[in-house]
Tab-separated table of C-alpha atoms in Angstrom:
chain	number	residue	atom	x	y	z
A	1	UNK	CA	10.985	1.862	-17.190
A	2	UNK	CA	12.712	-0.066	-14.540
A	3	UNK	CA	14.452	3.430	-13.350
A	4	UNK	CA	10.886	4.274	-12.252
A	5	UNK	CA	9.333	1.548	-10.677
A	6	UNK	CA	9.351	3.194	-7.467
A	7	UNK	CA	7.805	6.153	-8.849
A	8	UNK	CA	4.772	3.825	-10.355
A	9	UNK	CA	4.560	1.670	-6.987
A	10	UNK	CA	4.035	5.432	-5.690
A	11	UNK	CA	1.443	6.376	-7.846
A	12	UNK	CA	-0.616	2.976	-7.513
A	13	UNK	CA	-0.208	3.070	-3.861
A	14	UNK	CA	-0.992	6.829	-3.446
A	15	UNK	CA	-4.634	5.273	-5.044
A	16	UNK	CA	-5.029	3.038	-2.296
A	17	UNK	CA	-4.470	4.983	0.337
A	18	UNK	CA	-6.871	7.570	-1.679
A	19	UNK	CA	-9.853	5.431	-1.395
A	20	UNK	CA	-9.526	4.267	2.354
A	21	UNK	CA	-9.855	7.425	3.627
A	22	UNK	CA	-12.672	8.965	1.126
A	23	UNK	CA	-14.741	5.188	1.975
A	24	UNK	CA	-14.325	6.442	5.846
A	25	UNK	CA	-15.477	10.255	5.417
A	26	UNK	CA	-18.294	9.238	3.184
A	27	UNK	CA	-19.562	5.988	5.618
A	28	UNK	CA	-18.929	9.016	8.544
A	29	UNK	CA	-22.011	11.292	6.867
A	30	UNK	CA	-24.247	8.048	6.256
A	31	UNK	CA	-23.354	6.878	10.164
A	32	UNK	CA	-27.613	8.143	10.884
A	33	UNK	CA	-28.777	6.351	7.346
A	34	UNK	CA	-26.862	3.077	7.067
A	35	UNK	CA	-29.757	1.859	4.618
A	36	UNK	CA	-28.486	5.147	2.164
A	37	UNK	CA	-24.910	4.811	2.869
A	38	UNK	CA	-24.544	0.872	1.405
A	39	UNK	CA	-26.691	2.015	-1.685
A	40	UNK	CA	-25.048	4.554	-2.433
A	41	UNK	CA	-21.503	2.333	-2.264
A	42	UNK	CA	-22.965	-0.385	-4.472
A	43	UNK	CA	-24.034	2.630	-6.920
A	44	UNK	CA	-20.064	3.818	-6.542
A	45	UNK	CA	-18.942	0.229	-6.994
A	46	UNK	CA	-21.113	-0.523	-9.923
A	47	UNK	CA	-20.196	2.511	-11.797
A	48	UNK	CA	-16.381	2.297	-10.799
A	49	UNK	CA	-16.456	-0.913	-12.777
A	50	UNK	CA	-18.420	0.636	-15.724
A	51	UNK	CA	-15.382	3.688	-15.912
A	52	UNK	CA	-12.448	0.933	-15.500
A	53	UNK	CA	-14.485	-0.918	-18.619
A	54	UNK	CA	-14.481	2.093	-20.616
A	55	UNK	CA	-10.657	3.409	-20.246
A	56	UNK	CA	-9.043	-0.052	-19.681
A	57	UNK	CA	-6.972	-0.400	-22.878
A	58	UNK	CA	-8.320	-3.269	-25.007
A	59	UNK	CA	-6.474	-6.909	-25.557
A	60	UNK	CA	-5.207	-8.681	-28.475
A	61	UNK	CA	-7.098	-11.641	-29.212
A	62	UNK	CA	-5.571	-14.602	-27.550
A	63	UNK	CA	-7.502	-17.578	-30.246
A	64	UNK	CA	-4.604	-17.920	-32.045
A	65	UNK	CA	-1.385	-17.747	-29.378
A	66	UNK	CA	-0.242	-21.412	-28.732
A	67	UNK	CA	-1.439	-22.950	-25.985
A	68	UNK	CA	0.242	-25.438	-23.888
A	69	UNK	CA	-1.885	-27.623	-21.173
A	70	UNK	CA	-0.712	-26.877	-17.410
A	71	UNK	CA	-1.084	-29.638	-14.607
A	72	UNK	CA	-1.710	-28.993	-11.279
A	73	UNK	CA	1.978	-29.659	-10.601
A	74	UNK	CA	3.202	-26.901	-12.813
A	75	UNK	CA	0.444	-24.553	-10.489
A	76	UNK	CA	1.747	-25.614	-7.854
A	77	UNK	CA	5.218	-24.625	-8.611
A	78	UNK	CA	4.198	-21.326	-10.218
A	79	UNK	CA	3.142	-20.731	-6.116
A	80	UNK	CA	6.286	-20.620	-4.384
A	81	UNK	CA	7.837	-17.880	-2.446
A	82	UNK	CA	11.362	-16.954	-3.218
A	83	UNK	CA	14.152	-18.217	-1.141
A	84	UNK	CA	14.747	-16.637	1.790
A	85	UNK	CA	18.446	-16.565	1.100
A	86	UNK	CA	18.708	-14.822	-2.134
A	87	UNK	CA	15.706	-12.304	-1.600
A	88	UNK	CA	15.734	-10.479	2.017
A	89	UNK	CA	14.284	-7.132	1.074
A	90	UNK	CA	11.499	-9.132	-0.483
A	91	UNK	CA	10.794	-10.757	3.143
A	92	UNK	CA	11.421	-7.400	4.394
A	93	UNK	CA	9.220	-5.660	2.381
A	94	UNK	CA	6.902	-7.954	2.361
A	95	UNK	CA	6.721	-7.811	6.726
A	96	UNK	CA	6.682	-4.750	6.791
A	97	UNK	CA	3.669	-3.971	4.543
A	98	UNK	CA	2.041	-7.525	6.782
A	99	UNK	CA	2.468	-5.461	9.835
A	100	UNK	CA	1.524	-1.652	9.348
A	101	UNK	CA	-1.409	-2.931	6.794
A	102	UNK	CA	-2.981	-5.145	10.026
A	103	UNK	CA	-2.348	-2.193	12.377
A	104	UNK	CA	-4.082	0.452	10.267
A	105	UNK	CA	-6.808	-1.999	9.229
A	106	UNK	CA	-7.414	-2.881	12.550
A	107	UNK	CA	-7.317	1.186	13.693
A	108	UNK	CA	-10.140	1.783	11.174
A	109	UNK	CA	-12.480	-1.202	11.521
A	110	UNK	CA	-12.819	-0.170	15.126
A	111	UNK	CA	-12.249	3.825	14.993
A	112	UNK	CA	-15.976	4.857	15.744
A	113	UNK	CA	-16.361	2.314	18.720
A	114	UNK	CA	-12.709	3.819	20.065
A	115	UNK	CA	-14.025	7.240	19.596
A	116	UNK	CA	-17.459	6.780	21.565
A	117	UNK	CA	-15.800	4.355	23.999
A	118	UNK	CA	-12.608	6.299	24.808
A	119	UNK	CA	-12.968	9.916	23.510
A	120	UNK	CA	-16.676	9.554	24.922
A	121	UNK	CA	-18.524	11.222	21.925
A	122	UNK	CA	-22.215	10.512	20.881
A	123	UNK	CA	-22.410	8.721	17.447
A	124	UNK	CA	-23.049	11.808	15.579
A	125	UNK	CA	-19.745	13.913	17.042
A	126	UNK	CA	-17.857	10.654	16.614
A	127	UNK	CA	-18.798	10.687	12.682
A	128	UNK	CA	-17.680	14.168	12.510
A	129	UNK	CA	-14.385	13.568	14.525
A	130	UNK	CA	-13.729	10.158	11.746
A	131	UNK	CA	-14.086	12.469	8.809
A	132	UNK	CA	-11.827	15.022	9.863
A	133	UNK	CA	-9.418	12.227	10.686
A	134	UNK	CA	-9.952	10.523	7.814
A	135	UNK	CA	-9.162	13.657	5.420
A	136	UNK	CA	-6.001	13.963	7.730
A	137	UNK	CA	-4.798	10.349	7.339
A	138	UNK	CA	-5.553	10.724	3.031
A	139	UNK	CA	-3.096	13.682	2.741
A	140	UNK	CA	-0.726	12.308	5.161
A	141	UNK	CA	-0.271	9.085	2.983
A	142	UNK	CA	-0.610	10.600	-0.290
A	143	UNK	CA	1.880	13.210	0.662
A	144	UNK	CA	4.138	10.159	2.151
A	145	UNK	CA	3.268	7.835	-0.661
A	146	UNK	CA	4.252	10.228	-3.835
A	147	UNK	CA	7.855	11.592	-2.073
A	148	UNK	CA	8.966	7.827	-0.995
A	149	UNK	CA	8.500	6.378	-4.629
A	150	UNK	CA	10.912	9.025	-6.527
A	151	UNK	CA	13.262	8.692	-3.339
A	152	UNK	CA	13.472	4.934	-3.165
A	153	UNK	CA	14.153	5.719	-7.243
A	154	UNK	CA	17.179	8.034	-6.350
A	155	UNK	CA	18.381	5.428	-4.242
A	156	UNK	CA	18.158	2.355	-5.975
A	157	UNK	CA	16.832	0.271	-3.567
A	158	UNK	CA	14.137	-2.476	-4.635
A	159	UNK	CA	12.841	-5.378	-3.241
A	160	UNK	CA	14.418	-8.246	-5.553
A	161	UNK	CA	13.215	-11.594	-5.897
């Protein structure tokens, strides 16, 4: 399996940047009926949990693994970061994801006030003008998402820590 951790991290990040996008287009057609638009989210939410519930592969029972009592000192060192020395791409890595996650967070929290403000659209054009963007921006990273994994698998290159 370690040959295709890339190709996992690819999949479960092609997921995320799935849901952004759909969240967006749907909030976009509820941008008249806000009341409608966060029921019908908790509804999604709600039943999201109820699907994970029912295909989430069941447990072993833990009552009879050993258990061994943990202090706050051994929680506290479960906490650290790696050393900078021995794990770069980690740091890296880890930057880089800081950086372009804050940039297109902070592009989407304020896209419909940047669309009406700059673009100068009414509400309504601006919610049509997000969706179309937002479908854009899913197939964009989904397409980018599912060629980097197998790539970064070819290459054998990791973050290692």
């Amino acid at each position: 399996m370690p040959k295709l951790c890339g190709t996992a991290s690819s999949f479960y990040g092609g997921g995320m940047v799935t849901g952004q996008p759909i969240g967006t287009m749907i909030g976009s057609r509820m941008i008249n009926n806000a009341q409608a638009g966060f029921i019908i989210g908790a509804v999604i939410m709600l039943a999201s949990g109820f699907v994970a519930l029912a295909i989430w592969p069941r447990e072993e029972s833990s009552k009879d693994m050993e258990r061994t009592k943990m202090t706050l000192k051994d929680l506290a060192v479960s906490c650290h970061f790696p050393k900078f020395s021995t794990s770069r791409d980690f740091y890296k890595a880890f930057g880089c994801r800081v950086c372009m996650l804050l940039s297109y967070q902070m592009i989407s929290v304020y896209q419909l006030y940047i669309v009406e403000d700059y673009v100068h659209q009414t509400k309504t054009e601006a919610a049509g003008t997000i969706a179309t963007m937002s479908i854009i921006t899913m197939v964009v990273s989904l397409t980018a998402s599912l060629i980097s994994g197998p790539i970064s698998d070819k290459m054998h290159t990791r973050a290692r820590y």
